Coordinates of C-alpha atoms and ligand atoms in Angstrom, one line a residue:
M192 CA 89.9 78.5 122.8
K193 CA 86.6 78.1 124.6
N194 CA 84.7 81.4 124.7
L195 CA 83.8 82.4 121.3
L196 CA 82.5 86.1 120.6
I197 CA 80.4 85.6 117.4
T198 CA 79.6 89.2 116.0
G199 CA 76.9 89.4 113.5
G200 CA 75.8 86.0 114.7
A201 CA 72.0 86.7 114.2
G202 CA 72.7 87.1 110.5
F203 CA 72.8 84.5 107.7
I204 CA 76.2 82.9 108.0
G205 CA 76.8 83.8 111.6
S206 CA 73.8 81.9 112.5
N207 CA 74.6 78.9 110.6
F208 CA 78.2 79.2 112.2
V209 CA 76.7 79.3 115.7
H210 CA 74.7 76.0 114.9
H211 CA 77.8 74.7 113.4
I212 CA 79.9 75.2 116.6
L213 CA 77.4 74.2 119.2
E214 CA 76.9 70.9 117.1
T215 CA 80.6 70.2 116.6
H216 CA 82.4 71.8 119.9
P217 CA 80.6 70.4 123.1
D218 CA 82.9 72.2 125.3
Y219 CA 82.7 75.8 123.7
Q220 CA 80.6 78.7 125.0
V221 CA 79.2 81.0 122.2
V222 CA 78.3 84.6 122.8
V223 CA 76.6 86.4 119.8
F224 CA 77.1 90.0 119.6
D225 CA 74.7 91.6 117.0
K226 CA 73.1 94.9 116.4
L227 CA 70.1 93.3 114.7
T228 CA 69.8 95.6 111.8
Y229 CA 67.3 94.7 109.2
A230 CA 69.5 91.7 108.3
G231 CA 69.9 90.5 111.9
N232 CA 67.0 87.9 112.9
L233 CA 66.6 86.1 116.3
D234 CA 64.5 83.6 114.4
N235 CA 67.7 82.5 112.8
L236 CA 68.8 81.4 116.5
K237 CA 65.7 79.9 117.8
D238 CA 66.9 76.3 117.8
V239 CA 69.6 77.3 120.1
T240 CA 68.0 79.7 122.5
R241 CA 67.7 77.1 125.3
D242 CA 71.2 75.9 124.8
P243 CA 73.1 76.8 128.1
R244 CA 76.2 77.3 126.1
Y245 CA 74.8 80.1 124.0
T246 CA 74.3 83.7 125.1
F247 CA 72.9 86.7 123.1
V248 CA 73.8 90.3 123.6
Q249 CA 72.4 93.0 121.4
G250 CA 75.2 95.6 120.6
D251 CA 77.0 97.4 117.8
I252 CA 80.6 96.6 116.9
C253 CA 81.2 100.3 116.5
D254 CA 80.5 100.9 120.2
A255 CA 84.0 100.3 121.9
E256 CA 82.5 100.3 125.4
A257 CA 79.8 97.9 124.7
V258 CA 82.3 95.5 122.8
E259 CA 84.8 95.9 125.9
Q260 CA 82.1 95.1 128.3
V261 CA 81.1 91.9 126.5
M262 CA 84.6 90.7 126.2
R263 CA 85.2 91.4 130.0
E264 CA 81.9 89.7 131.1
H265 CA 82.3 86.6 129.1
Q266 CA 86.1 86.2 129.4
I267 CA 86.3 86.0 125.6
D268 CA 89.4 84.4 124.1
T269 CA 88.2 84.2 120.3
I270 CA 86.5 86.6 118.1
V271 CA 84.9 85.6 115.0
N272 CA 83.7 88.7 113.0
F273 CA 80.7 88.2 110.8
A274 CA 79.2 91.7 111.5
A275 CA 79.0 93.8 108.2
D276 CA 76.7 95.4 105.9
T277 CA 76.8 93.0 103.2
H278 CA 74.6 93.7 100.1
V279 CA 76.1 95.4 97.1
D280 CA 73.0 97.0 95.8
R281 CA 72.4 98.7 99.3
S282 CA 76.0 99.8 99.1
L283 CA 75.3 101.7 95.9
M284 CA 72.3 103.3 97.8
E285 CA 74.1 104.3 101.1
P286 CA 77.9 103.8 101.1
G287 CA 78.5 105.5 104.5
T288 CA 76.9 102.8 106.5
F289 CA 79.3 100.3 104.9
I290 CA 82.4 102.2 105.8
Q291 CA 81.1 102.5 109.1
T292 CA 80.7 98.9 110.1
D293 CA 83.0 97.1 107.8
V294 CA 85.9 99.2 108.3
Y295 CA 85.4 101.3 111.5
G296 CA 83.7 98.4 113.3
T297 CA 86.3 96.0 112.4
Y298 CA 89.0 98.4 113.8
V299 CA 86.9 98.6 117.1
L300 CA 87.0 94.7 117.2
L301 CA 90.6 94.6 116.6
E302 CA 91.2 97.2 119.3
A303 CA 89.4 94.9 121.7
A304 CA 91.4 91.9 120.6
K305 CA 94.6 93.7 121.3
K306 CA 93.6 95.0 124.6
F307 CA 92.1 91.5 125.9
G308 CA 95.0 89.4 124.2
V309 CA 92.8 87.2 122.4
E310 CA 94.1 83.7 121.0
R311 CA 92.6 84.3 117.7
Y312 CA 90.7 87.2 115.8
H313 CA 89.1 85.9 112.7
Q314 CA 87.8 88.0 110.0
I315 CA 85.0 86.7 107.5
S316 CA 85.8 88.4 104.4
T317 CA 84.7 87.8 100.6
D318 CA 85.9 87.0 97.2
E319 CA 84.7 90.4 96.1
V320 CA 87.7 92.2 97.3
Y321 CA 89.7 90.7 94.2
G322 CA 87.2 92.3 91.9
E323 CA 86.0 90.8 88.9
V324 CA 88.3 88.2 87.3
M325 CA 87.5 87.4 83.6
E326 CA 90.1 84.6 83.3
G327 CA 92.1 82.4 85.7
R328 CA 91.6 82.5 89.5
S329 CA 92.2 84.7 92.4
S330 CA 95.1 83.6 94.8
E331 CA 95.5 84.9 98.2
E332 CA 98.5 87.1 97.0
D333 CA 96.6 88.8 94.3
R334 CA 96.3 92.6 94.4
L335 CA 92.8 93.9 95.5
H336 CA 90.7 95.6 92.8
T337 CA 87.7 96.5 94.3
R338 CA 84.8 98.1 92.3
S339 CA 81.7 98.5 94.7
P340 CA 81.4 100.5 98.1
Y341 CA 80.7 96.9 99.7
S342 CA 83.9 95.3 98.4
A343 CA 86.0 98.4 99.0
S344 CA 84.8 98.4 102.7
K345 CA 85.4 94.8 103.2
A346 CA 88.9 95.2 101.7
G347 CA 89.6 98.2 104.2
G348 CA 88.5 95.7 107.0
D349 CA 90.9 93.0 105.8
L350 CA 93.8 95.4 105.5
M351 CA 93.2 96.8 109.0
C352 CA 93.5 93.1 110.1
L353 CA 96.8 92.6 108.6
A354 CA 97.9 95.9 109.9
Y355 CA 97.1 94.8 113.4
F356 CA 99.0 91.6 112.9
T357 CA 101.9 93.2 111.7
S358 CA 102.0 96.2 114.0
F359 CA 100.7 94.8 117.3
G360 CA 100.9 91.1 116.9
V361 CA 97.3 90.3 117.2
P362 CA 96.9 86.8 115.9
V363 CA 94.3 87.4 113.0
T364 CA 93.3 85.1 110.3
I365 CA 91.0 86.0 107.2
T366 CA 88.9 83.8 105.1
R367 CA 87.6 85.3 101.7
G368 CA 84.6 83.3 101.0
S369 CA 82.5 83.0 97.7
N370 CA 78.6 83.4 97.6
N371 CA 76.9 81.4 100.2
I372 CA 73.5 79.8 99.9
G373 CA 71.4 77.9 102.5
P374 CA 68.9 78.4 105.3
Y375 CA 68.2 81.9 107.0
Q376 CA 69.6 84.1 104.2
Y377 CA 67.8 87.4 103.9
P378 CA 65.8 87.2 100.8
E379 CA 67.4 90.5 99.2
K380 CA 70.3 88.2 98.0
V381 CA 69.8 86.5 94.7
V382 CA 69.0 82.9 95.5
P383 CA 66.6 83.4 98.4
L384 CA 65.0 86.2 96.3
F385 CA 64.6 84.0 93.3
I386 CA 63.3 81.1 95.3
T387 CA 60.7 82.9 97.1
N388 CA 59.5 84.9 94.2
A389 CA 59.1 81.7 92.2
I390 CA 57.1 80.0 94.8
D391 CA 54.7 83.0 94.8
D392 CA 54.7 83.3 90.8
I393 CA 56.6 86.7 91.1
P394 CA 58.9 87.5 88.4
L395 CA 62.8 86.9 88.8
P396 CA 64.5 90.2 88.3
L397 CA 67.8 89.0 86.4
Y398 CA 70.5 91.8 86.0
G399 CA 71.7 92.3 82.4
D400 CA 72.0 89.3 80.3
G401 CA 72.4 86.9 83.3
T402 CA 75.8 85.7 82.1
Q403 CA 77.7 87.0 85.2
M404 CA 79.2 84.1 87.1
R405 CA 79.4 83.4 91.0
D406 CA 80.9 80.3 93.0
Y407 CA 77.6 79.5 95.0
Q408 CA 78.7 77.4 97.8
Y409 CA 76.6 75.7 100.6
V410 CA 76.8 77.8 103.9
R411 CA 77.6 74.8 106.2
D412 CA 80.6 74.0 103.7
H413 CA 81.6 77.6 104.4
C414 CA 81.2 77.2 108.2
E415 CA 83.3 74.0 108.2
G416 CA 86.0 75.9 106.2
I417 CA 86.0 78.7 108.8
D418 CA 86.3 76.3 111.5
A419 CA 89.4 74.7 109.9
V420 CA 91.0 78.0 109.5
L421 CA 90.3 79.0 113.2
H422 CA 91.8 75.8 114.5
Q423 CA 94.5 75.1 111.9
G424 CA 95.2 78.2 110.0
Q425 CA 98.3 80.5 110.7
P426 CA 98.0 83.9 112.2
G427 CA 98.7 86.6 109.7
E428 CA 97.4 84.4 106.8
I429 CA 94.4 84.8 104.3
Y430 CA 92.5 81.5 103.0
N431 CA 90.2 81.6 99.9
L432 CA 87.1 79.5 100.7
G433 CA 84.9 78.4 97.9
T434 CA 84.1 75.3 95.5
G435 CA 86.3 76.7 92.8
V436 CA 83.1 76.1 90.5
E437 CA 81.3 79.0 88.9
T438 CA 77.8 79.1 87.5
R439 CA 76.0 81.7 85.4
N440 CA 73.0 83.7 87.0
I441 CA 70.7 82.4 84.1
D442 CA 71.7 78.9 84.7
M443 CA 71.1 79.2 88.5
A444 CA 67.8 80.9 87.8
R445 CA 66.6 78.2 85.4
L446 CA 67.5 75.5 87.9
I447 CA 65.6 77.0 90.7
L448 CA 62.5 77.1 88.3
K449 CA 63.0 73.6 87.4
L450 CA 63.2 72.4 90.9
L451 CA 60.2 74.2 91.7
G452 CA 58.2 73.1 88.5
K453 CA 57.7 76.8 87.5
P454 CA 58.0 78.1 83.9
E455 CA 61.0 80.1 82.6
S456 CA 58.8 82.8 81.5
L457 CA 59.1 84.0 85.2
I458 CA 62.6 85.3 84.5
Q459 CA 62.4 89.0 83.9
P460 CA 65.5 90.8 82.6
I461 CA 66.1 94.2 84.3
T462 CA 68.6 96.9 83.8
D463 CA 72.0 96.0 85.0
R464 CA 73.6 96.7 88.5
P465 CA 76.1 99.7 87.8
G466 CA 79.7 98.3 88.0
H467 CA 78.3 94.6 88.1
D468 CA 81.3 92.3 88.4
R469 CA 81.1 89.8 85.8
R470 CA 82.9 86.8 87.4
Y471 CA 84.6 85.8 90.7
A472 CA 86.6 82.8 90.8
L473 CA 88.9 81.6 93.5
D474 CA 92.0 79.4 93.8
C475 CA 91.3 77.3 97.0
R476 CA 94.4 75.2 97.2
K477 CA 95.7 77.0 100.3
I478 CA 92.5 75.9 102.5
Q479 CA 92.4 72.5 100.9
S480 CA 95.9 71.9 102.3
L481 CA 94.4 72.2 105.7
G482 CA 92.1 69.2 104.8
W483 CA 89.0 71.0 104.1
R484 CA 86.8 70.0 101.1
S485 CA 83.5 71.5 100.0
R486 CA 80.9 68.7 100.6
H487 CA 78.1 69.9 98.1
S488 CA 78.2 70.4 94.5
F489 CA 76.2 73.6 93.4
E490 CA 73.1 71.3 92.4
E491 CA 73.0 69.7 95.7
A492 CA 73.5 72.9 97.5
L493 CA 70.7 74.5 95.5
E494 CA 68.5 71.6 95.8
K495 CA 68.6 71.7 99.7
T496 CA 68.4 75.4 99.8
V497 CA 65.1 75.4 97.6
R498 CA 63.8 72.7 99.8
W499 CA 64.5 74.6 103.1
Y500 CA 62.6 77.6 101.7
V501 CA 59.8 75.7 100.5
D502 CA 59.6 74.0 104.1
N503 CA 60.1 77.1 106.1
Q504 CA 57.9 79.7 104.8
W505 CA 57.0 81.0 108.2
W506 CA 60.6 82.4 108.4
W507 CA 60.6 84.3 104.9
R508 CA 56.9 85.4 104.8
K509 CA 57.2 87.4 107.8
I510 CA 60.2 89.3 106.3
K511 CA 58.9 89.8 102.8
S512 CA 55.6 91.0 104.2
G513 CA 57.2 93.7 106.4
A514 CA 57.1 97.4 105.5
H515 CA 61.0 97.5 105.5
Y516 CA 61.2 95.0 102.7
E517 CA 58.5 96.3 100.7
E518 CA 59.9 99.7 100.6
Y519 CA 63.4 98.3 99.6
Y520 CA 61.9 96.1 96.8
E521 CA 60.2 99.0 95.2
R522 CA 63.2 101.5 95.6
Q523 CA 65.5 98.7 94.1
Y524 CA 63.4 97.2 91.2
A525 CA 60.6 99.5 90.2
G526 CA 60.7 100.4 86.5
R527 CA 63.8 98.4 85.6
E528 CA 62.1 95.9 83.4
I529 CA 63.7 95.4 79.9
D530 CA 61.4 94.0 77.1
Ligands
NAD614 P1 73.9 89.3 106.8 O1 73.6 90.5 106.2 O2 73.0 88.3 106.7 O3 74.3 89.4 108.5 C1 74.9 90.4 109.0 C2 74.8 90.4 110.6 O4 75.6 91.4 111.1 C3 73.3 90.7 110.9 O5 72.9 89.8 111.9 C4 73.4 92.2 111.3 O6 72.4 92.6 112.5 C5 74.7 92.3 112.1 N1 75.3 93.6 112.1 C6 75.3 94.5 111.0 N2 76.0 95.7 111.4 C7 76.2 95.4 112.8 C8 77.0 96.3 113.6 N3 77.3 97.4 113.6 N4 77.1 95.7 115.1 C9 76.9 94.3 115.2 N5 76.2 93.6 114.2 C10 76.0 94.1 113.1 O7 75.5 88.8 106.3 P2 75.9 87.4 105.9 O8 75.6 87.1 104.4 O9 75.7 86.4 107.0 O10 77.5 87.7 105.9 C11 78.2 87.7 107.1 C12 79.8 87.9 106.7 O11 80.2 87.1 105.8 C13 80.0 89.4 106.3 O12 81.1 89.9 106.9 C14 79.9 89.3 104.8 O13 80.8 90.3 104.1 C15 80.6 87.9 104.6 N6 80.4 87.2 103.3 C16 79.2 86.9 103.0 C17 79.0 86.2 101.9 C18 77.5 85.9 101.3 O14 77.5 85.2 100.3 N7 76.4 86.1 102.0 C19 80.1 85.6 101.0 C20 81.3 85.9 101.5 C21 81.6 86.7 102.7
TYD615 P1 74.0 89.0 95.1 O1 73.2 87.8 95.6 O2 73.5 90.3 95.3 O3 75.4 88.7 95.6 P2 76.9 89.5 95.1 O4 76.6 90.5 94.1 O5 77.5 89.9 96.5 O6 77.7 88.4 94.2 O7 74.1 88.7 93.7 C1 74.5 87.5 92.8 C2 74.3 87.7 91.6 O8 73.1 87.8 91.2 C3 74.9 88.8 91.0 O9 75.7 88.6 89.7 C4 73.9 89.9 90.8 C5 72.9 88.9 90.4 N1 71.4 89.4 90.8 C6 70.5 89.5 90.0 O10 70.8 89.3 88.7 N2 69.2 89.9 90.3 C7 69.1 90.3 91.7 O11 67.8 90.7 91.9 C8 70.0 90.4 92.6 C9 69.9 90.8 94.0 C10 71.3 90.0 92.1

């Protein structure tokens, strides 16, 4: 394993993973293959652009010819697939693009993995494929119970990976991660949205009663977990990847305001997301048996994240002042306030 194709590497987790790999594996070459959708951003990779071990190729994972060309040109032996449409709320507005990228795009990459005989194909998946779990924790064998077009598309991608393992012997592994937080997260996801709104004294749009729970993990912990599975995981296996600790959205919002010295009156309840999953919770014993542990508690992760957005306003102000973001915000939030 030395020539890695990192698809979706200009997005949030993918770009953190590129940093992680270049910092920890001096002998690896990294090729980022990314379509640069609204969520892809070369600013996320500006620290590594001069690194001779890093190459950027703009391309679509649904374009088999472009994928084969990059595989051939860079003698790729490992694919790590982060490329996806990723936001649940957008999947409610336009499910078709999610099916295209997250299912069809995964199929195109798997075909390339088969054709070029890669050492490993690693799929980045999500705890959302298990659906909401009101009690207990999801283990890797649990049935999938998806409820949003996003999670259904991700589950489709996972199942295709397992099919390519069983049918064609492609050495796939899958990690199902919980919610990530940290640097370079597009501010449509709740944590960077709330932090950047709070900095500007804009209300924090909290869905429903705010008692929904998520396992918020620091993105670099997630990257270390992916690395552990890439190097020590067994082909054909799925690994849950989270802290195993859940936090209510209302408590996350309050802590952000506390860290920024802002009043709780900034929290604005709004009508709930349709089909909003109340709780995700992972059983992570399988990945822990590889020696991986999450390094940050929720509080430490959130504090580091808040500090990054305070210190890197150049990064998110450019995004939030753009026409695409403003249109999205209006479409998503206008008129949803609850008294
Ligand atoms: P993101 O939306 O920040 O980035 C997605 C990246 O994929 C962008 O750079 C985008 O340009 C690229 N992309 C989209 N469609 C593409 C295509 N057709 N071809 C090539 N590139 C394309 O997403 P993220 O939050 O970094 O998530 C990365 C992966 O991790 C996704 O597969 C997601 O499902 C999974 N995941 C995310 C979280 C989370 O909390 N963010 C948690 C668990 C799993
Ligand atoms: P999100 O960041 O969209 O991730 P996901 O839905 O994939 O877990 O949302 C995290 C939680 O925050 C989820 O319970 C929905 C909630 N939420 C809000 O309360 N307000 C918002 O504006 C957003 C985007 C999310």
